[in-house]
Coordinates of C-alpha atoms in Angstrom, one line a residue:
Chain E
M1 CA 0.2 -0.1 -0.1
S2 CA 1.0 3.4 -0.7
N3 CA -0.2 6.7 -1.3
Y4 CA -1.9 7.8 -4.6
L5 CA -3.9 10.7 -6.2
T6 CA -6.1 9.9 -9.1
I7 CA -7.5 13.0 -10.6
L8 CA -10.8 12.1 -12.3
G9 CA -11.7 15.1 -13.9
F10 CA -10.2 18.9 -13.9
N11 CA -12.6 20.7 -16.5
S12 CA -13.7 24.1 -15.1
A13 CA -17.5 24.6 -15.3
I14 CA -18.6 22.3 -17.9
P15 CA -17.8 19.0 -18.9
T16 CA -16.5 18.2 -22.6
V17 CA -16.3 14.9 -24.3
N18 CA -12.8 14.5 -23.3
S19 CA -12.8 16.1 -20.0
A20 CA -14.8 15.6 -16.9
T21 CA -15.6 18.2 -14.3
T22 CA -13.8 18.2 -10.9
A23 CA -13.3 15.0 -8.9
Q24 CA -10.6 13.2 -7.3
F25 CA -9.5 10.2 -5.6
L26 CA -7.2 10.1 -2.9
Q27 CA -5.5 6.9 -1.7
M28 CA -3.5 7.2 1.8
E29 CA -2.7 3.6 2.4
S30 CA -5.8 1.9 3.7
D31 CA -7.6 4.9 3.7
H32 CA -9.9 6.6 0.5
F33 CA -11.2 10.0 0.1
L34 CA -13.4 11.1 -2.7
I35 CA -12.8 14.7 -3.5
D36 CA -15.6 16.8 -5.1
C37 CA -17.9 15.0 -7.6
G38 CA -18.7 16.8 -10.7
E39 CA -21.5 15.2 -13.1
G40 CA -20.2 12.0 -14.3
T41 CA -17.9 11.1 -11.7
Q42 CA -19.4 7.9 -10.9
V43 CA -18.3 6.6 -14.9
Q44 CA -15.0 8.4 -14.1
L45 CA -14.7 6.0 -11.0
R46 CA -15.4 3.2 -13.0
K47 CA -12.9 4.0 -15.7
A48 CA -10.1 4.3 -13.0
K49 CA -11.2 0.8 -11.7
V50 CA -12.1 2.0 -8.2
K51 CA -14.2 0.1 -6.2
F52 CA -17.5 1.9 -4.9
S53 CA -17.2 0.1 -1.7
K54 CA -13.9 1.8 -0.9
I55 CA -15.4 5.3 -0.7
N56 CA -16.7 5.9 2.8
H57 CA -15.7 9.7 3.0
I58 CA -16.8 12.3 0.3
F59 CA -15.2 15.7 0.8
I60 CA -17.3 18.6 -1.4
S61 CA -15.2 22.2 -1.7
H62 CA -18.8 24.0 -2.8
L63 CA -21.8 23.7 -4.1
H64 CA -21.6 25.1 -7.7
G65 CA -22.7 22.3 -10.3
D66 CA -19.2 21.2 -11.6
H67 CA -18.1 20.0 -8.2
C68 CA -21.1 18.4 -6.9
F69 CA -23.8 17.2 -9.2
G70 CA -22.4 13.7 -9.7
L71 CA -23.1 13.3 -5.8
P72 CA -27.3 12.1 -6.3
G73 CA -26.5 9.9 -9.1
L74 CA -23.2 8.4 -7.2
V75 CA -25.2 7.7 -3.8
A76 CA -28.2 6.3 -5.9
S77 CA -26.0 3.6 -7.3
F78 CA -24.4 3.0 -4.2
R79 CA -27.9 2.0 -2.9
L80 CA -28.5 -0.1 -5.9
L81 CA -25.5 -2.0 -5.5
G82 CA -26.7 -2.8 -1.9
R83 CA -24.4 -1.0 0.3
E84 CA -24.8 -1.0 4.0
K85 CA -21.9 0.8 5.3
P86 CA -22.7 4.5 6.3
L87 CA -21.3 7.1 4.2
H88 CA -19.6 10.8 5.3
I89 CA -20.3 13.7 3.3
F90 CA -18.6 16.5 4.4
G91 CA -19.2 19.9 2.5
P92 CA -20.7 23.4 2.8
K93 CA -23.9 24.0 4.8
G94 CA -26.8 23.4 2.3
I95 CA -25.7 20.0 1.0
K96 CA -27.8 17.9 3.3
E97 CA -30.6 20.4 1.8
M98 CA -29.8 19.8 -1.5
L99 CA -29.4 15.8 -1.3
E100 CA -32.2 15.3 0.8
T101 CA -34.6 17.0 -1.1
I102 CA -33.4 15.1 -4.4
F103 CA -33.6 11.7 -2.6
R104 CA -37.1 12.4 -1.2
I105 CA -38.4 13.5 -4.4
S106 CA -36.4 10.7 -6.6
E107 CA -37.4 8.3 -4.0
V108 CA -33.8 7.1 -3.6
H109 CA -34.5 5.4 0.1
S110 CA -31.0 4.5 1.3
G111 CA -30.2 1.2 3.0
F112 CA -27.5 3.0 4.4
K113 CA -26.8 6.0 6.5
I114 CA -25.4 9.0 5.4
I115 CA -23.9 11.2 7.8
Y116 CA -23.7 14.9 7.0
H117 CA -20.5 17.1 8.1
E118 CA -22.0 20.7 7.3
L119 CA -19.3 23.4 7.1
E120 CA -19.8 26.9 8.0
S121 CA -16.4 28.1 9.7
E122 CA -14.4 30.9 7.8
N123 CA -11.2 29.2 10.0
S124 CA -9.2 26.2 9.1
E125 CA -10.4 23.5 11.5
L126 CA -9.6 19.9 12.0
I127 CA -12.8 18.0 10.4
F128 CA -11.9 14.2 10.2
E129 CA -9.4 12.0 12.3
N130 CA -8.6 8.4 12.7
K131 CA -5.4 6.7 13.7
R132 CA -3.4 7.6 10.4
V133 CA -4.9 10.7 8.9
E134 CA -5.8 14.1 9.5
V135 CA -8.2 16.2 7.3
Y136 CA -8.3 20.1 8.0
T137 CA -10.1 22.6 6.0
I138 CA -8.5 25.3 3.9
P139 CA -11.0 28.3 3.9
L140 CA -10.9 29.7 0.4
N141 CA -12.3 32.7 -1.3
H142 CA -15.0 32.2 -4.3
R143 CA -18.1 33.4 -5.2
I144 CA -19.8 30.8 -3.0
Y145 CA -18.7 29.4 0.6
C146 CA -15.7 26.9 -0.6
N147 CA -13.2 25.0 1.3
G148 CA -9.8 23.2 0.0
Y149 CA -8.8 20.2 2.1
L150 CA -5.5 19.4 3.5
F151 CA -5.0 15.7 4.0
K152 CA -2.1 14.6 6.5
E153 CA -0.7 11.3 7.6
K154 CA 0.2 11.4 11.4
K155 CA 3.5 11.0 12.7
K156 CA 4.5 7.2 11.9
D157 CA 5.7 4.6 14.3
R158 CA 9.8 4.2 14.5
H159 CA 11.2 1.2 12.8
L160 CA 12.5 -1.5 15.3
V161 CA 16.0 -2.6 15.0
M162 CA 15.4 -6.3 15.7
E163 CA 19.2 -7.1 15.5
E164 CA 19.8 -4.6 19.0
I165 CA 16.4 -5.6 20.3
S166 CA 17.2 -9.3 20.5
K167 CA 20.2 -8.8 22.6
Y168 CA 17.8 -8.0 25.4
E169 CA 15.9 -10.9 26.8
E170 CA 14.1 -8.3 29.0
I171 CA 12.6 -6.7 26.1
D172 CA 9.1 -8.6 25.2
I173 CA 6.7 -8.1 22.4
S174 CA 4.4 -6.1 24.6
D175 CA 7.0 -3.2 24.7
F176 CA 7.3 -2.8 21.0
Q177 CA 4.8 -0.2 20.5
N178 CA 6.4 1.9 23.4
L179 CA 9.7 1.7 21.4
K180 CA 7.7 2.4 18.0
N181 CA 6.4 5.6 19.8
G182 CA 10.0 6.7 20.9
K183 CA 10.4 5.5 24.5
D184 CA 13.5 4.5 25.8
F185 CA 13.6 1.0 27.7
T186 CA 14.5 0.5 31.0
L187 CA 16.4 -2.7 32.2
N188 CA 15.5 -4.4 35.3
N189 CA 19.0 -3.2 36.7
G190 CA 17.6 0.2 36.4
K191 CA 20.1 0.8 33.2
I192 CA 17.9 2.9 30.5
I193 CA 18.7 1.7 26.7
E194 CA 18.3 5.1 24.6
N195 CA 15.2 4.5 22.3
K196 CA 17.6 5.8 19.1
M197 CA 19.9 2.5 20.0
L198 CA 16.7 -0.1 19.4
T199 CA 15.0 2.0 16.5
K200 CA 15.3 4.0 13.4
D201 CA 13.7 7.1 12.3
P202 CA 10.1 6.5 11.0
D203 CA 9.2 6.9 7.4
E204 CA 8.2 10.5 6.6
S205 CA 4.3 11.0 6.6
I206 CA 2.9 12.6 3.4
S207 CA 0.6 15.3 3.1
Y208 CA -1.8 16.3 0.3
A209 CA -3.7 19.7 -0.1
F210 CA -6.5 20.4 -2.9
C211 CA -7.3 24.1 -3.6
S212 CA -10.5 24.5 -5.6
D213 CA -12.0 27.0 -6.4
T214 CA -10.4 30.5 -5.1
R215 CA -9.2 34.0 -5.7
Y216 CA -5.6 34.2 -5.2
L217 CA -5.3 33.8 -1.4
E218 CA -2.0 34.5 0.8
S219 CA -4.0 33.0 3.6
V220 CA -3.5 29.4 2.6
I221 CA 0.3 29.4 2.7
P222 CA 0.5 28.8 6.1
I223 CA -2.0 26.0 6.2
I224 CA -0.4 24.2 3.3
K225 CA 3.3 24.8 4.2
E226 CA 5.5 22.2 2.8
V227 CA 2.9 19.7 1.8
D228 CA 4.4 17.1 -0.5
L229 CA 1.8 17.6 -3.3
L230 CA -0.5 20.7 -3.8
Y231 CA -3.3 20.9 -6.3
H232 CA -4.0 24.2 -6.9
E233 CA -6.8 25.6 -9.5
A234 CA -5.4 27.5 -12.4
T235 CA -8.4 28.7 -14.3
F236 CA -6.7 31.3 -16.3
L237 CA -3.6 32.6 -17.4
H238 CA -2.2 36.0 -15.8
E239 CA -3.1 37.9 -18.7
L240 CA -6.7 37.3 -17.8
K241 CA -5.8 38.3 -14.0
E242 CA -9.2 40.5 -13.8
M243 CA -11.4 37.9 -15.3
A244 CA -10.0 35.4 -12.6
E245 CA -10.4 38.2 -9.9
Y246 CA -14.2 38.6 -11.0
T247 CA -15.1 35.2 -11.3
G248 CA -13.2 34.3 -8.3
H249 CA -10.4 32.2 -9.7
T250 CA -6.7 31.8 -10.1
T251 CA -4.3 32.5 -12.6
A252 CA -1.3 30.0 -13.3
L253 CA 1.2 32.5 -12.3
E254 CA -0.3 33.2 -9.1
A255 CA -0.9 29.2 -8.2
A256 CA 2.9 28.8 -8.7
K257 CA 3.2 32.1 -6.4
I258 CA 1.3 29.9 -3.6
A259 CA 3.3 26.8 -4.2
K260 CA 6.5 28.6 -3.9
A261 CA 5.8 30.6 -0.8
A262 CA 4.7 27.3 0.7
N263 CA 7.6 25.5 -0.3
V264 CA 5.4 22.4 -1.5
G265 CA 7.1 19.4 -3.1
K266 CA 5.2 19.5 -6.2
L267 CA 2.1 21.5 -7.9
I268 CA -0.6 20.1 -10.2
L269 CA -2.7 22.6 -11.8
G270 CA -6.1 22.2 -13.0
H271 CA -9.5 23.4 -13.3
F272 CA -8.8 25.0 -16.7
S273 CA -11.1 27.3 -18.6
N274 CA -12.5 25.8 -21.8
R275 CA -11.1 28.7 -23.9
Y276 CA -7.6 27.2 -23.6
D277 CA -7.0 24.0 -26.1
D278 CA -3.5 23.8 -25.4
R279 CA -3.1 23.4 -21.6
T280 CA 0.9 23.3 -21.5
V281 CA 0.5 27.1 -21.7
F282 CA -0.4 26.7 -17.8
T283 CA 2.8 24.8 -16.9
D284 CA 4.8 26.9 -18.9
E285 CA 3.7 30.4 -17.1
A286 CA 3.6 28.6 -13.6
R287 CA 7.3 27.2 -14.0
E288 CA 8.8 30.6 -14.3
V289 CA 7.9 30.9 -10.8
F290 CA 7.9 27.1 -9.5
P291 CA 9.6 24.7 -11.6
K292 CA 8.1 21.7 -10.3
S293 CA 4.4 22.6 -11.9
Y294 CA 2.5 19.7 -13.4
L295 CA -0.5 19.2 -15.7
P296 CA -3.0 16.7 -14.4
I297 CA -3.3 13.3 -16.1
A298 CA -7.1 12.1 -15.7
L299 CA -7.6 8.7 -14.5
E300 CA -3.7 8.4 -13.7
A301 CA -2.5 7.2 -10.2
V302 CA 0.1 9.6 -9.2
K303 CA 1.9 8.5 -6.3
I304 CA 2.5 11.3 -3.3
E305 CA 5.8 10.7 -2.1
S306 CA 7.5 12.6 1.0
A307 CA 9.4 15.5 -0.6
K308 CA 11.5 15.4 2.8
Q309 CA 12.4 11.6 2.2
K310 CA 13.3 12.3 -1.3
A311 CA 15.6 15.3 -0.2
L312 CA 17.5 12.7 2.3
Chain F
M1 CA -35.2 18.3 -42.7
S2 CA -36.8 14.9 -41.7
N3 CA -37.6 13.3 -38.4
Y4 CA -34.8 11.7 -36.6
L5 CA -34.6 10.1 -33.2
T6 CA -30.9 9.8 -31.9
I7 CA -30.8 7.5 -28.7
L8 CA -28.2 9.0 -26.2
G9 CA -28.4 6.6 -23.3
F10 CA -30.3 3.5 -22.7
N11 CA -28.7 1.7 -19.6
S12 CA -31.2 1.1 -16.8
A13 CA -30.2 2.3 -13.4
I14 CA -26.5 2.8 -13.6
P15 CA -24.1 4.3 -16.3
T16 CA -21.5 2.3 -17.1
V17 CA -18.1 2.9 -18.9
N18 CA -19.9 2.3 -22.5
S19 CA -23.4 3.2 -21.7
A20 CA -25.2 6.1 -20.7
T21 CA -28.6 6.0 -18.7
T22 CA -31.8 7.3 -20.7
A23 CA -31.9 10.2 -22.9
Q24 CA -33.0 10.7 -26.3
F25 CA -33.1 13.8 -28.6
L26 CA -36.0 13.7 -31.3
Q27 CA -36.0 15.7 -34.1
M28 CA -39.1 16.4 -36.1
E29 CA -38.3 18.5 -39.1
S30 CA -37.7 22.0 -37.4
D31 CA -38.6 20.8 -33.6
H32 CA -36.4 19.5 -31.5
F33 CA -37.2 17.5 -28.1
L34 CA -35.1 16.3 -25.3
I35 CA -36.7 13.1 -23.8
D36 CA -35.3 12.2 -20.3
C37 CA -32.2 13.3 -19.0
G38 CA -29.9 10.9 -16.9
E39 CA -26.6 12.0 -15.6
G40 CA -23.9 12.6 -18.1
T41 CA -26.4 13.6 -21.2
Q42 CA -24.9 16.8 -21.7
V43 CA -21.8 15.2 -22.9
Q44 CA -24.0 12.5 -24.9
L45 CA -25.6 15.5 -26.7
R46 CA -21.9 16.8 -27.4
K47 CA -20.9 13.7 -28.6
A48 CA -24.0 13.4 -30.9
K49 CA -23.2 16.9 -31.9
V50 CA -26.6 18.2 -30.8
K51 CA -26.3 22.2 -30.3
F52 CA -27.5 22.9 -27.1
S53 CA -29.4 26.3 -28.3
K54 CA -31.8 23.7 -30.3
I55 CA -33.3 22.4 -27.0
N56 CA -36.5 24.4 -25.9
H57 CA -38.2 21.5 -24.7
I58 CA -37.6 18.8 -22.3
F59 CA -39.9 15.9 -21.6
I60 CA -39.1 14.0 -18.2
S61 CA -40.8 10.7 -17.8
H62 CA -40.2 10.4 -13.9
L63 CA -37.8 11.4 -11.4
H64 CA -35.8 8.4 -10.9
G65 CA -32.3 9.6 -11.1
D66 CA -31.1 7.6 -14.5
H67 CA -33.9 9.4 -16.0
C68 CA -33.1 13.0 -14.7
F69 CA -30.1 13.5 -12.8
G70 CA -28.5 15.0 -16.0
L71 CA -30.8 18.0 -16.0
P72 CA -29.2 20.2 -13.2
G73 CA -26.1 19.9 -15.1
L74 CA -27.5 20.8 -18.3
V75 CA -29.4 23.8 -17.3
A76 CA -26.1 25.3 -15.4
S77 CA -24.5 24.7 -18.7
F78 CA -27.1 26.5 -20.6
R79 CA -26.7 29.5 -18.2
L80 CA -23.1 29.4 -18.5
L81 CA -23.1 29.5 -22.3
G82 CA -25.3 32.7 -21.8
R83 CA -28.9 31.4 -22.9
E84 CA -31.6 33.7 -23.2
K85 CA -34.3 31.7 -24.7
P86 CA -37.1 30.3 -22.1
L87 CA -36.7 26.5 -21.5
H88 CA -40.2 24.4 -21.0
I89 CA -39.5 21.3 -18.9
F90 CA -42.5 18.9 -18.9
G91 CA -42.1 16.3 -16.0
P92 CA -44.1 14.8 -12.8
K93 CA -45.1 17.1 -9.8
G94 CA -42.2 17.6 -7.9
I95 CA -39.5 18.2 -10.7
K96 CA -39.7 22.1 -10.0
E97 CA -39.2 21.7 -6.2
M98 CA -36.2 19.5 -6.9
L99 CA -34.5 21.4 -9.6
E100 CA -35.5 25.0 -7.9
T101 CA -33.9 23.9 -4.7
I102 CA -30.6 22.6 -6.4
F103 CA -30.2 26.0 -8.3
R104 CA -31.0 27.9 -5.2
I105 CA -28.4 26.1 -3.2
S106 CA -25.9 25.8 -6.0
E107 CA -26.6 29.8 -6.8
V108 CA -27.5 28.8 -10.3
H109 CA -28.8 32.2 -11.5
S110 CA -30.8 31.7 -14.7
G111 CA -30.4 34.3 -17.4
F112 CA -33.2 32.7 -19.0
K113 CA -37.0 31.8 -17.6
I114 CA -37.7 28.0 -16.9
I115 CA -41.3 27.2 -17.5
Y116 CA -42.2 24.1 -15.8
H117 CA -45.3 21.9 -16.8
E118 CA -45.7 19.8 -14.0
L119 CA -48.0 16.6 -14.7
E120 CA -50.1 14.6 -12.3
S121 CA -53.0 13.5 -14.3
E122 CA -53.6 9.3 -14.8
N123 CA -55.1 9.7 -18.2
S124 CA -53.3 10.7 -21.6
E125 CA -53.3 14.5 -22.2
L126 CA -52.2 17.0 -25.0
I127 CA -49.5 18.8 -23.2
F128 CA -47.7 20.6 -26.3
E129 CA -48.8 21.7 -29.4
N130 CA -47.5 24.1 -32.1
K131 CA -48.4 24.5 -35.9
R132 CA -46.7 21.1 -36.8
V133 CA -46.6 18.9 -33.8
E134 CA -48.8 17.4 -30.8
V135 CA -47.4 15.7 -27.8
Y136 CA -49.4 13.5 -25.6
T137 CA -48.7 12.0 -22.0
I138 CA -48.9 8.0 -22.0
P139 CA -49.7 7.1 -18.3
L140 CA -47.4 3.8 -17.6
N141 CA -47.3 1.9 -14.5
H142 CA -43.9 2.1 -12.7
R143 CA -42.9 2.3 -8.7
I144 CA -43.3 5.8 -8.9
Y145 CA -45.5 8.2 -11.2
C146 CA -44.5 8.0 -14.9
N147 CA -45.2 9.0 -18.3
G148 CA -44.3 8.0 -21.6
Y149 CA -44.6 10.7 -24.3
L150 CA -46.4 10.4 -27.8
F151 CA -45.0 12.8 -30.5
K152 CA -47.4 13.0 -33.7
E153 CA -47.1 15.1 -36.6
K154 CA -50.2 17.0 -37.7
K155 CA -51.8 16.7 -40.6
K156 CA -49.6 18.1 -43.4
D157 CA -50.3 20.4 -46.4
R158 CA -51.6 19.0 -49.5
H159 CA -49.1 19.4 -52.3
L160 CA -50.2 21.9 -55.0
V161 CA -50.0 21.0 -58.6
M162 CA -48.9 24.1 -60.0
E163 CA -49.7 22.6 -63.7
E164 CA -53.3 22.7 -62.9
I165 CA -53.3 25.7 -60.8
S166 CA -52.0 27.7 -63.5
K167 CA -54.6 27.1 -65.8
Y168 CA -56.8 29.3 -63.6
E169 CA -55.9 33.2 -63.4
E170 CA -58.2 33.7 -60.7
I171 CA -56.5 31.6 -58.2
D172 CA -53.8 33.9 -56.4
I173 CA -51.1 33.1 -54.3
S174 CA -53.1 34.2 -51.3
D175 CA -55.5 31.2 -52.0
F176 CA -52.9 28.5 -51.8
Q177 CA -53.0 27.9 -48.1
N178 CA -56.7 27.2 -48.6
L179 CA -55.7 24.8 -51.2
K180 CA -53.0 23.2 -49.1
N181 CA -55.6 22.8 -46.3
G182 CA -58.0 20.9 -48.9
K183 CA -60.4 23.7 -49.7
D184 CA -62.1 23.6 -53.1
F185 CA -61.9 26.9 -55.5
T186 CA -65.1 28.7 -56.6
L187 CA -64.6 30.6 -60.0
N188 CA -66.3 33.8 -60.3
N189 CA -68.6 32.3 -62.9
G190 CA -69.7 30.1 -59.7
K191 CA -68.1 26.9 -61.2
I192 CA -66.4 24.8 -58.3
I193 CA -63.1 23.4 -58.9
E194 CA -62.6 20.1 -56.6
N195 CA -59.5 20.5 -54.3
K196 CA -58.2 17.1 -55.7
M197 CA -57.7 18.7 -58.9
L198 CA -55.7 21.0 -58.1
T199 CA -53.6 19.1 -55.4
K200 CA -52.0 16.0 -54.4
D201 CA -52.3 14.2 -50.9
P202 CA -49.8 15.3 -48.5
D203 CA -46.9 13.2 -47.1
E204 CA -48.1 11.4 -44.3
S205 CA -47.5 12.4 -40.7
I206 CA -45.2 10.5 -38.6
S207 CA -45.5 9.5 -34.9
Y208 CA -43.2 8.2 -32.2
A209 CA -43.9 6.9 -29.0
F210 CA -41.3 6.7 -26.3
C211 CA -42.5 4.1 -23.4
S212 CA -40.0 3.8 -20.3
D213 CA -40.4 2.8 -17.4
T214 CA -43.4 0.7 -17.0
R215 CA -45.0 -2.7 -16.0
Y216 CA -46.5 -4.7 -19.0
L217 CA -49.9 -2.5 -19.6
E218 CA -52.1 -2.9 -22.1
S219 CA -53.9 0.6 -21.9
V220 CA -51.0 2.0 -23.6
I221 CA -52.1 0.3 -26.9
P222 CA -55.0 2.6 -27.7
I223 CA -52.8 5.4 -27.3
I224 CA -49.9 4.1 -29.5
K225 CA -51.7 2.7 -32.0
E226 CA -49.8 2.7 -35.4
V227 CA -47.0 4.8 -34.1
D228 CA -44.5 4.6 -36.8
L229 CA -41.8 4.0 -34.3
L230 CA -41.8 3.0 -30.6
Y231 CA -39.3 2.9 -28.2
H232 CA -40.4 0.4 -25.5
E233 CA -38.6 -0.6 -22.1
A234 CA -37.4 -4.1 -22.0
T235 CA -35.4 -4.5 -18.9
F236 CA -35.6 -7.9 -18.4
L237 CA -36.1 -11.2 -20.5
H238 CA -39.2 -13.0 -19.9
E239 CA -37.8 -15.7 -18.0
L240 CA -37.3 -12.8 -15.3
K241 CA -40.8 -11.9 -15.5
E242 CA -41.5 -11.9 -11.8
M243 CA -38.6 -9.7 -11.3
A244 CA -40.0 -7.4 -14.1
E245 CA -43.3 -7.1 -12.3
Y246 CA -41.6 -6.6 -9.1
T247 CA -39.5 -3.9 -10.2
G248 CA -42.2 -2.1 -12.4
H249 CA -40.5 -3.1 -15.5
T250 CA -41.3 -4.8 -18.8
T251 CA -39.7 -8.4 -20.6
A252 CA -38.7 -8.2 -24.2
L253 CA -41.6 -10.5 -25.1
E254 CA -44.2 -8.5 -23.7
A255 CA -42.8 -5.1 -25.3
A256 CA -43.3 -7.3 -28.5
K257 CA -46.5 -8.2 -27.4
I258 CA -47.3 -4.4 -27.2
A259 CA -46.0 -3.4 -30.5
K260 CA -47.7 -6.1 -32.2
A261 CA -50.9 -5.4 -30.6
A262 CA -50.7 -1.4 -31.3
N263 CA -49.3 -2.7 -34.8
V264 CA -46.4 0.0 -34.6
G265 CA -44.2 0.3 -37.6
K266 CA -41.0 -0.7 -36.0
L267 CA -40.1 -1.3 -32.4
I268 CA -36.6 -0.4 -30.4
L269 CA -36.0 -2.0 -27.3
G270 CA -34.0 -0.4 -24.5
H271 CA -33.4 0.4 -20.8
F272 CA -31.8 -3.0 -20.4
S273 CA -30.5 -4.7 -17.0
N274 CA -26.9 -4.4 -16.5
R275 CA -26.9 -8.1 -16.1
Y276 CA -27.2 -8.9 -19.5
D277 CA -23.8 -8.6 -21.6
D278 CA -25.1 -9.8 -24.7
R279 CA -28.2 -7.7 -26.0
T280 CA -28.8 -9.6 -28.8
V281 CA -31.1 -11.9 -26.5
F282 CA -33.7 -9.1 -26.4
T283 CA -34.6 -9.0 -30.0
D284 CA -34.0 -12.7 -30.4
E285 CA -37.0 -13.0 -27.8
A286 CA -39.1 -10.0 -29.1
R287 CA -38.8 -11.2 -32.7
E288 CA -40.5 -14.3 -32.0
V289 CA -43.6 -12.0 -31.4
F290 CA -42.8 -8.8 -33.5
P291 CA -40.3 -9.2 -36.3
K292 CA -39.6 -5.6 -36.6
S293 CA -37.8 -5.3 -33.2
Y294 CA -34.5 -3.7 -33.1
L295 CA -31.5 -2.8 -30.5
P296 CA -30.7 0.9 -30.0
I297 CA -27.6 2.0 -31.4
A298 CA -26.3 5.0 -29.1
L299 CA -25.6 8.3 -30.8
E300 CA -27.0 7.1 -33.9
A301 CA -29.7 9.1 -35.5
V302 CA -32.4 6.6 -36.7
K303 CA -34.6 8.2 -39.3
I304 CA -38.1 8.1 -38.6
E305 CA -40.4 7.1 -41.6
S306 CA -44.2 6.7 -42.4
A307 CA -45.2 3.2 -42.1
K308 CA -48.1 3.7 -44.0
Q309 CA -45.7 5.8 -46.9
K310 CA -43.5 2.8 -47.1
A311 CA -46.6 0.4 -47.5
L312 CA -47.8 2.5 -50.6

């Protein structure tokens, strides 16, 4: 297992024959998250060969159609496929009313529970946590209430060095978790064995930040500081800066400035306006400021690697 | 110009990678109608190269997701493309609440007017009429309130026989419409020229009936009597007759019985359950009863021809 981001669609506003609207599938080892769900996402998930049963947590940035109109159909399909596990949906206040109205009129009777986590805060907050992962909101500035999401692996266990540990008969298997957590070991004679003699540094934890849709917004920089991978919208080139500002979007140059200031490992751009046929213009512009800028490749699983680990 | 049916999708319940849920685009000379609008219909319309601006009337059979979850996105795209013309949406009561709730929460502010025609009647009724075409509901029997739709060209104008007309100086261009309508012409001297001396029979008017989703229902037979083309759902083979009854659907054999009893020109089957990989089993079963049974071909425009005209 490892960490992979699969971008299912990255078109802005209107889906085209070759390009779906925003949706992403994020695998963080044994955890799986769906981020945004534009119309047609369930078919994109099929194309990416993602099992629907893996999806238990969906994070919606905002309630414009190109980010959420695939949700009713996906939930209806879950039901038709006999789902029983609860489904957690995180998104702006209003998402429950929208979905529940549709399900009532369309007579989608869930065999499973939908747990809505409606968001209203203007501040970054921890909204999900399990043993391995934390998810924080990234308040954005769009025409409608909107959050990006920061996915962070928690600090991982230290690696046991069995060659050293086996030298001490007193160290039992029941002590291993304490060692993994970094604790020293005290022998019966009172002598302390330093943890670093028995373990090696853990693997670096990885982090991923999703920022779409938003005006250029410097307040996201401290929140996404040093993430390994940043997806940031870049609807326009900088020559249309005023259009970006007016419609609540970012230019490629601005996205690169955010990536540079936050010192992220890698930047993937997306949410391109349909006026651009050749998308390489976006990376051309961004790389002037932040060389590690890339175009999204739909349906391809991109490995998320620790920038720190790679630098060692 | 002519009459064409383009089936955009015919999958039941869940869209797949290769097959969209129900939607059809019907051209009746200068009139264009969208029938049902499953998720992804806007992309299917793009693939079929249908200009969005041609669509002014949408007919929704029922409010299950596989027949209407593409509507919010289509309307939102209309708006983004700067539509100004009004849009007429015909469908079961509840469709307005569903769509208007979505548009309010999603902040889709229409620059054009949406005129809802909500249906509740259990009887067939004329719901649309212009100079050329009439549309009637076909009450169906599904798990939820559901109508099929019958599209009928009105009786067409008789063809003028100019060779004969030119023999009478008294006949003016302003008399032509009366002649096309079948009226005799009275000369100044009181002599009556019979219409059939001046005109030829008009082209036959064509008709198309869309029946999805429904249990086997003989009450549709008089409504769709002798239509040139019938699309009828056939979700299951007849060996799953009980399943069809339980879920509110028809078998291929039953669809063929309806087609035969109504003496239609041609039958296209659709709305197949995903359990069948090879769809030829449906036409194999139907043709035992009604030989002119066909499979749908997605995105291909099928010419609708008058069965009577062909028989002449």
